[in-house]
mmCIF file of N, CA and C in Angstrom:
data_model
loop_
_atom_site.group_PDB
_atom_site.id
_atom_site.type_symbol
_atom_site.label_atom_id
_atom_site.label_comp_id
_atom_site.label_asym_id
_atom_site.label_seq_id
_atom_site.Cartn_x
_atom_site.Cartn_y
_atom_site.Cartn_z
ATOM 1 N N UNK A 1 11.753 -1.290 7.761
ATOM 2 C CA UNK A 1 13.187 -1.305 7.880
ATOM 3 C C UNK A 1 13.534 -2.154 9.102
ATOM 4 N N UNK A 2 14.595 -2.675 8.859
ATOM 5 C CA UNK A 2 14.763 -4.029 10.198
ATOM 6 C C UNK A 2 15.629 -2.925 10.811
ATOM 7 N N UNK A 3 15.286 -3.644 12.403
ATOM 8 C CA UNK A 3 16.444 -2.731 13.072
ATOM 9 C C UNK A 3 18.347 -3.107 13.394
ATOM 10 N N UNK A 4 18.339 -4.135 12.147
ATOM 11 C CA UNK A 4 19.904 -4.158 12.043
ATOM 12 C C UNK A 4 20.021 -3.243 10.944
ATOM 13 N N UNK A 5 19.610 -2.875 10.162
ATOM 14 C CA UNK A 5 19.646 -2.100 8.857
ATOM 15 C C UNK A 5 19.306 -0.523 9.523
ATOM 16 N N UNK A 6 18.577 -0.290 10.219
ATOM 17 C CA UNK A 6 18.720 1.106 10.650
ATOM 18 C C UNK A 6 19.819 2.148 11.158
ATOM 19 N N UNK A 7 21.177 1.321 11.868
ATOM 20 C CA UNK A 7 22.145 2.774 11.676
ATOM 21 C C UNK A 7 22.856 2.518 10.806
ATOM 22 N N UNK A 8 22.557 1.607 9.403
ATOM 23 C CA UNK A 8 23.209 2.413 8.144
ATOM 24 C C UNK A 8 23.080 2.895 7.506
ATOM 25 N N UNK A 9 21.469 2.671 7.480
ATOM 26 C CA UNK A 9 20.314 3.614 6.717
ATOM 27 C C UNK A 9 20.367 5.104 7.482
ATOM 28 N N UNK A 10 20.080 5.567 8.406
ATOM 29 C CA UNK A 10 19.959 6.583 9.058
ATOM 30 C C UNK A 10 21.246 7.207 10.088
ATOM 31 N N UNK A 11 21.600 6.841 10.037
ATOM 32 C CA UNK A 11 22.920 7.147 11.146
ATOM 33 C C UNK A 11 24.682 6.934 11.004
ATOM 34 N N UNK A 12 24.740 6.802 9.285
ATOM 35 C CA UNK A 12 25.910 5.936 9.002
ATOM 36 C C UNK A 12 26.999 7.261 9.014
ATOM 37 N N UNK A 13 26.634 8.594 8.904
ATOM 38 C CA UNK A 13 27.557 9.548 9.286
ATOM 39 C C UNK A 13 27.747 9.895 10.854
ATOM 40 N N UNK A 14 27.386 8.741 11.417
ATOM 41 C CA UNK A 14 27.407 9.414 13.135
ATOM 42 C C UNK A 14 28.789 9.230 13.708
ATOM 43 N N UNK A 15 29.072 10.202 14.434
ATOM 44 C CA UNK A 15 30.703 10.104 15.157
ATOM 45 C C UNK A 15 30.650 9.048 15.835
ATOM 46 N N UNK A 16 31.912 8.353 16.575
ATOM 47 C CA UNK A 16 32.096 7.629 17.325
ATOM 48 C C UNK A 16 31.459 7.587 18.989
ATOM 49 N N UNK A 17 31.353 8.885 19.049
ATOM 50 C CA UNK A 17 31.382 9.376 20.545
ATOM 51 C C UNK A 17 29.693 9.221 20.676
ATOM 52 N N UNK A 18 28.942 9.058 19.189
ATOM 53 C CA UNK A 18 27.444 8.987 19.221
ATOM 54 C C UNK A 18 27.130 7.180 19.209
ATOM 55 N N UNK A 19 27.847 6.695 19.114
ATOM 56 C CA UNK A 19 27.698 5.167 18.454
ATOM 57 C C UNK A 19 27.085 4.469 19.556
ATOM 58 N N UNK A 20 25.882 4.803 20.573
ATOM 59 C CA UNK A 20 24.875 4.783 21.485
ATOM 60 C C UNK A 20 23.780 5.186 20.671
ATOM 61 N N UNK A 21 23.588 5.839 19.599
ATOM 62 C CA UNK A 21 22.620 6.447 19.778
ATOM 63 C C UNK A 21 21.644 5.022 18.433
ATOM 64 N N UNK A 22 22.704 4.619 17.285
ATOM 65 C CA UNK A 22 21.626 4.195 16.779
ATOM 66 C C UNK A 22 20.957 2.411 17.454
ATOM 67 N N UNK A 23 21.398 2.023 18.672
ATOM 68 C CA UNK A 23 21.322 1.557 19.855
ATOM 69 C C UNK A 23 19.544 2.066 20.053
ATOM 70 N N UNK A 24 19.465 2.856 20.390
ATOM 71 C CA UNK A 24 18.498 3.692 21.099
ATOM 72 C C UNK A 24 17.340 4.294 19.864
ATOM 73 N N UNK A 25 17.906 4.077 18.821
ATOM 74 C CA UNK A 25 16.871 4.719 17.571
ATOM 75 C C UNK A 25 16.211 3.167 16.856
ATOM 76 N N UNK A 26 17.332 2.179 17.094
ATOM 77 C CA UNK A 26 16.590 1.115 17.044
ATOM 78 C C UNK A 26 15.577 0.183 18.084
ATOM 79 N N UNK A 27 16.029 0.810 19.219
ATOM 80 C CA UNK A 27 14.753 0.350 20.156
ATOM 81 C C UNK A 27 13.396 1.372 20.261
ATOM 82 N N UNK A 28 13.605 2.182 19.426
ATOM 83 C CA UNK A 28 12.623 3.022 19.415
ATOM 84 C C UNK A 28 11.724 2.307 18.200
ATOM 85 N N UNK A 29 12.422 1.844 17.105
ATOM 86 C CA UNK A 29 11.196 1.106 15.994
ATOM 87 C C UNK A 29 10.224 0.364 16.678
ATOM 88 N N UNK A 30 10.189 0.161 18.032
ATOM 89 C CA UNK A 30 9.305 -1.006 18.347
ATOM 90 C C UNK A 30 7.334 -0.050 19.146
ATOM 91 N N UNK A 31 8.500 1.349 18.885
ATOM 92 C CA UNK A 31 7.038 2.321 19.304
ATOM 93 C C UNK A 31 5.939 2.350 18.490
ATOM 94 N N UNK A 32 5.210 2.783 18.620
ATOM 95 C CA UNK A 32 3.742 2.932 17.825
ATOM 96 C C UNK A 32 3.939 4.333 17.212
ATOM 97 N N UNK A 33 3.820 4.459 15.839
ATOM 98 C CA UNK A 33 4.268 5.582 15.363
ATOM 99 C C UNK A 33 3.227 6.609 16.281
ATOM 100 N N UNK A 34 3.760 8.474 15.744
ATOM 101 C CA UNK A 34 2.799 8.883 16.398
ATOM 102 C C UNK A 34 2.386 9.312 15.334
ATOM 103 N N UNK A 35 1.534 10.137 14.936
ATOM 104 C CA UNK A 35 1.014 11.286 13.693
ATOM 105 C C UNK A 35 0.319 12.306 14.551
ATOM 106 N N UNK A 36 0.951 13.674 14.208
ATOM 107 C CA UNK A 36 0.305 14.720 14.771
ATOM 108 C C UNK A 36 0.122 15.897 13.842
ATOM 109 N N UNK A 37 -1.102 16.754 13.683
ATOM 110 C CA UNK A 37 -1.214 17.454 12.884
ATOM 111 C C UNK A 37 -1.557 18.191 13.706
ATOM 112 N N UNK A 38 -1.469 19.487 13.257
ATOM 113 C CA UNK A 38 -1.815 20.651 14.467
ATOM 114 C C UNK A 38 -1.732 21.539 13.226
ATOM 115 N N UNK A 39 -2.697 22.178 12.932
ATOM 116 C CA UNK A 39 -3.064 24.152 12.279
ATOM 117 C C UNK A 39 -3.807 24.878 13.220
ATOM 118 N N UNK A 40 -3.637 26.194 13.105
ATOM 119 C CA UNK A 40 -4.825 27.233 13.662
ATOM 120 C C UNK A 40 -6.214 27.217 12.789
ATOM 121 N N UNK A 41 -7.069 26.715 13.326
ATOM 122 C CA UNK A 41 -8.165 26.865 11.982
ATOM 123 C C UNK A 41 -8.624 27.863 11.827
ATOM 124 N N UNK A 42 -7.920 29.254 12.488
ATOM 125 C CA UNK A 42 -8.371 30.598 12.112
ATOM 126 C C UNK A 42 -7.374 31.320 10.825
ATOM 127 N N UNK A 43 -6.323 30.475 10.826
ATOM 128 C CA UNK A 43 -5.919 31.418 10.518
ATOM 129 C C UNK A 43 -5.029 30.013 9.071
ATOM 130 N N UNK A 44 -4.837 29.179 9.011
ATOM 131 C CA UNK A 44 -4.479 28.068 8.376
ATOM 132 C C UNK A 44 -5.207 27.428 7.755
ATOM 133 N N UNK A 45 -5.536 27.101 6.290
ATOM 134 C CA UNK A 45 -6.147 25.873 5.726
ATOM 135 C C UNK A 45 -5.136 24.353 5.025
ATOM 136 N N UNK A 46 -5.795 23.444 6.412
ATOM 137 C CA UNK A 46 -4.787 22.533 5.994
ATOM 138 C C UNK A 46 -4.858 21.857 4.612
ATOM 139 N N UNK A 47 -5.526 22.383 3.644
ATOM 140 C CA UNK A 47 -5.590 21.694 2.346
ATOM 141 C C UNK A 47 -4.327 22.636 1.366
ATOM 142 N N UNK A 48 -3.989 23.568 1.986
ATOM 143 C CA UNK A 48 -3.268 24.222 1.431
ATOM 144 C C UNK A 48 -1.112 23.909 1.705
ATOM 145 N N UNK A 49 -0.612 23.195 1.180
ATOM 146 C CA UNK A 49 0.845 23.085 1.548
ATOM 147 C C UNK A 49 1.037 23.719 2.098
ATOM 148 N N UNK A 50 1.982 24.203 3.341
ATOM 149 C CA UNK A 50 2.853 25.117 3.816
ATOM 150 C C UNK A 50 4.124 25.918 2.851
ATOM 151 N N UNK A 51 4.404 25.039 2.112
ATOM 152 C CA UNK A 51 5.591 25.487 1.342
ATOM 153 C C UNK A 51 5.238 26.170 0.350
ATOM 154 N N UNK A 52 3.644 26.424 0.058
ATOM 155 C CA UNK A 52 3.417 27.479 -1.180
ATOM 156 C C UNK A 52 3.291 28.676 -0.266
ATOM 157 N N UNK A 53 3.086 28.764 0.981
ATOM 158 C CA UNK A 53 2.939 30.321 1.419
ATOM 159 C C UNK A 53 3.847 30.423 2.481
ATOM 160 N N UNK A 54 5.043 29.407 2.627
ATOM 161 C CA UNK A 54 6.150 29.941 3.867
ATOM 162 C C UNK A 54 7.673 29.833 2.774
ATOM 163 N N UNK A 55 8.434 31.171 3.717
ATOM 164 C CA UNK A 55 10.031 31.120 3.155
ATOM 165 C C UNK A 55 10.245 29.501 3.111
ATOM 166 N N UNK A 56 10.812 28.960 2.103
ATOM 167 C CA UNK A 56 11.637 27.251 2.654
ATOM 168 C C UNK A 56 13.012 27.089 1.903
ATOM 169 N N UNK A 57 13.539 26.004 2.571
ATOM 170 C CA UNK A 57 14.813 25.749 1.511
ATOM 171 C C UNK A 57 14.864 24.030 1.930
ATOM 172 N N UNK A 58 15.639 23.709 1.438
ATOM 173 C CA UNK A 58 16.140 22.268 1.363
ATOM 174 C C UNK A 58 17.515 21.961 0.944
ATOM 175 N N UNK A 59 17.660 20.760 1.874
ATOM 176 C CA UNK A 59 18.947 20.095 1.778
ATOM 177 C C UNK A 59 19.165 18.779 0.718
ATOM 178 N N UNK A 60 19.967 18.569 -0.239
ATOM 179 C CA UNK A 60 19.511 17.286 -1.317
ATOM 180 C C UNK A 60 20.800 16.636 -0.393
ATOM 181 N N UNK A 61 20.690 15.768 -0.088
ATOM 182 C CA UNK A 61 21.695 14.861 0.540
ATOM 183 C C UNK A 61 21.927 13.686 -0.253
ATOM 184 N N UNK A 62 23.356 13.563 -0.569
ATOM 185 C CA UNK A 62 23.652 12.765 -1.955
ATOM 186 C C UNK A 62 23.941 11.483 -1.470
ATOM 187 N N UNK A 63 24.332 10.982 -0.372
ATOM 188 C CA UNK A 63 24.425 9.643 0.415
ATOM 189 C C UNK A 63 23.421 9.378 1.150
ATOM 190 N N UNK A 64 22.179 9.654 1.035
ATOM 191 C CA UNK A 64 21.472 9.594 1.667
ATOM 192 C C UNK A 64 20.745 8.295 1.544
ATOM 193 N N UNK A 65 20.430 6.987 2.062
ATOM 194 C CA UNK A 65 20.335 6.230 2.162
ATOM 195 C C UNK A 65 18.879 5.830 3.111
ATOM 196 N N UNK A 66 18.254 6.977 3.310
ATOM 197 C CA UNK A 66 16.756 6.878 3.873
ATOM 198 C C UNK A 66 15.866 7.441 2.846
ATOM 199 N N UNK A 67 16.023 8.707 2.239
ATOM 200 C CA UNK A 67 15.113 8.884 1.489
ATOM 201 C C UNK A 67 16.239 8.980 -0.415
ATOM 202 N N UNK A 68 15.518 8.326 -1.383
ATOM 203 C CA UNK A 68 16.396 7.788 -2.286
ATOM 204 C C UNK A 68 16.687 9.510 -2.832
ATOM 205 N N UNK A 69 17.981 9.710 -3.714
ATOM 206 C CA UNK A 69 18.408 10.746 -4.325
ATOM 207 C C UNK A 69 17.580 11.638 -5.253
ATOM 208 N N UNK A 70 16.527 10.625 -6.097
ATOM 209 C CA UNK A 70 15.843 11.178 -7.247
ATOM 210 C C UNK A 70 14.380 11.680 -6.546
ATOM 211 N N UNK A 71 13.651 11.245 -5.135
ATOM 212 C CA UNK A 71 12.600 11.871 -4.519
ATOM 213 C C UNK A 71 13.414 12.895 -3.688
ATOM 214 N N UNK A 72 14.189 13.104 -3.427
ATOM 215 C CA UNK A 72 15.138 14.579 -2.710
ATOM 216 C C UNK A 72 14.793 15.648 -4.376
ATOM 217 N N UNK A 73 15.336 15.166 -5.278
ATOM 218 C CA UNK A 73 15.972 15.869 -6.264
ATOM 219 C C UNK A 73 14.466 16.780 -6.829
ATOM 220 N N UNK A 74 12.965 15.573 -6.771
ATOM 221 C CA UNK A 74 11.801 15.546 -7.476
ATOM 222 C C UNK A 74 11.496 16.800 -6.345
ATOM 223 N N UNK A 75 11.328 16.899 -5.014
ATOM 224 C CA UNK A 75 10.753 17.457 -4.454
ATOM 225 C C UNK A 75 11.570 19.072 -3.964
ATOM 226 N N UNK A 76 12.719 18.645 -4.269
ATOM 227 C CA UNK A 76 13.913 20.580 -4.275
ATOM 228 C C UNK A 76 13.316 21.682 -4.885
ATOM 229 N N UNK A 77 12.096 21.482 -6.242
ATOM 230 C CA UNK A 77 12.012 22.904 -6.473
ATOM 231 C C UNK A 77 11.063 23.543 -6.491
ATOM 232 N N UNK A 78 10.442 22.515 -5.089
ATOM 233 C CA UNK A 78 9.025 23.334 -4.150
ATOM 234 C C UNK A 78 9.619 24.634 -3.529
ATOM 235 N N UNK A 79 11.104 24.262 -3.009
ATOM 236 C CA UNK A 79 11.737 25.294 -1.779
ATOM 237 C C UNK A 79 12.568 26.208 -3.066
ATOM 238 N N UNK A 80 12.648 27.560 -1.818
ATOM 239 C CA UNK A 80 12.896 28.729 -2.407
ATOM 240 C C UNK A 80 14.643 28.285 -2.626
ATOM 241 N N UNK A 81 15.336 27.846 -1.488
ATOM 242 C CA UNK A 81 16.687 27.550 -1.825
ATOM 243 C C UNK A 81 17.273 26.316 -2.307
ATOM 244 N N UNK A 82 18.028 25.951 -2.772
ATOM 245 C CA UNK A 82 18.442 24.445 -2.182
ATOM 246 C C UNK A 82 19.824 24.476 -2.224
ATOM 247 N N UNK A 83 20.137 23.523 -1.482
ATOM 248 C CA UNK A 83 21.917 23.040 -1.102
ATOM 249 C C UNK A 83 21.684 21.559 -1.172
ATOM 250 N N UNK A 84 23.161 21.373 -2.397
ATOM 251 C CA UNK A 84 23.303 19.782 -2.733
ATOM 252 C C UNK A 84 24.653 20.246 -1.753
ATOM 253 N N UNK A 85 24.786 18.572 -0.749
ATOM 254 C CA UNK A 85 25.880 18.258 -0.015
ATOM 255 C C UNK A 85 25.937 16.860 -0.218
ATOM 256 N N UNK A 86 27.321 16.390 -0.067
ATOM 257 C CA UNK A 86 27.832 15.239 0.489
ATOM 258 C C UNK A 86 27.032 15.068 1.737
ATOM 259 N N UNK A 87 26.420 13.645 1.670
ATOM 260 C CA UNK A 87 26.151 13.583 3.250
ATOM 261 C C UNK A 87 25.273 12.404 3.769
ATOM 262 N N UNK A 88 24.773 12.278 4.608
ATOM 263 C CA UNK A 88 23.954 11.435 4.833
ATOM 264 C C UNK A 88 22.714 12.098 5.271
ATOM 265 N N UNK A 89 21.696 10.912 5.829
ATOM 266 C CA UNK A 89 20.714 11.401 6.201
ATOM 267 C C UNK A 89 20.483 12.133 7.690
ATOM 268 N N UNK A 90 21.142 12.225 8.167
ATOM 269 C CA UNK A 90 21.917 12.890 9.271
ATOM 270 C C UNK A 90 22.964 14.209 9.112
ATOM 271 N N UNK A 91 22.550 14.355 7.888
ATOM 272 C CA UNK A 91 23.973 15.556 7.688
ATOM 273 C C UNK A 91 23.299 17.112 8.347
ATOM 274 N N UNK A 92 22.519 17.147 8.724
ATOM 275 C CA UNK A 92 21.512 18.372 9.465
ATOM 276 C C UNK A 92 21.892 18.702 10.648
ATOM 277 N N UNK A 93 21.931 17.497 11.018
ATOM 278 C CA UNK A 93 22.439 17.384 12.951
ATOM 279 C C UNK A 93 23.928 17.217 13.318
ATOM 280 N N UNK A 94 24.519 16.497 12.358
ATOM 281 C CA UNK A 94 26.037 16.147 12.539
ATOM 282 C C UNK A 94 27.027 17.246 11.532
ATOM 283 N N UNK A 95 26.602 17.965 10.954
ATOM 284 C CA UNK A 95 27.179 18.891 9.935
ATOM 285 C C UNK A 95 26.433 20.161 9.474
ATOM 286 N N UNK A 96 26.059 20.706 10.686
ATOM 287 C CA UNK A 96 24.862 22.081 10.511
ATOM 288 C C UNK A 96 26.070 22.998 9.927
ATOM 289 N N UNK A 97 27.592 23.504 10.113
ATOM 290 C CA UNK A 97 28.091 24.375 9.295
ATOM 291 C C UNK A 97 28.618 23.816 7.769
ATOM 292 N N UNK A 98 27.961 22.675 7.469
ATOM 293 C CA UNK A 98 28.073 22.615 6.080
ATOM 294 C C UNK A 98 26.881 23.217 5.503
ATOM 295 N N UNK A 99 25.468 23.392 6.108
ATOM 296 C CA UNK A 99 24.872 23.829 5.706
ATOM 297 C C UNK A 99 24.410 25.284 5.799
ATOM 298 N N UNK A 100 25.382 25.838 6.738
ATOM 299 C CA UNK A 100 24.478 26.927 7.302
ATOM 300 C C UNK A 100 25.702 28.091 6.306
#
């Protein structure tokens, strides 16, 4: 993803008062991703999903413009709940009482 295309892809519901931030999320593309995995190996087998043995729910975000509508839609009825919203890919952080 280029980083002129990143706050419309990811950030296109952000308030005004945030319009720094996708500034700062695009100078971050230039990091080295990280990948971190962490289980208890006493008590966790990482071959096993989390979502077959923890409560989950999910959000289908219908403007969502980072991850496409039909892999939201494919992957909703792993989780125990789901909520379709208007929203973007940001609708978690910028609109937690639409979801909560």
């Amino acid at each position: 993803m280029s980083k002129l295309a990143l706050p419309a892809v990811l950030a296109a519901a952000l308030p005004a008062a945030l319009s720094w931030l996708p500034a700062e999320a695009a100078a971050a593309t230039t990091a080295k991703p990280a990948i971190v995995v962490t289980y208890d190996t006493w008590e966790d087998d990482p071959r096993v999903p989390s979502w077959r043995k923890l409560s989950s729910s999910t959000v289908v975000s219908r403007d969502d413009h980072a991850t496409a509508l039909q892999a939201q839609r494919s992957m909703a009825p792993r989780a125990e709940s789901r909520i379709d919203i208007s929203g973007s890919h940001t609708t978690l952080i910028f609109r937690p009482g639409a979801i909560t």
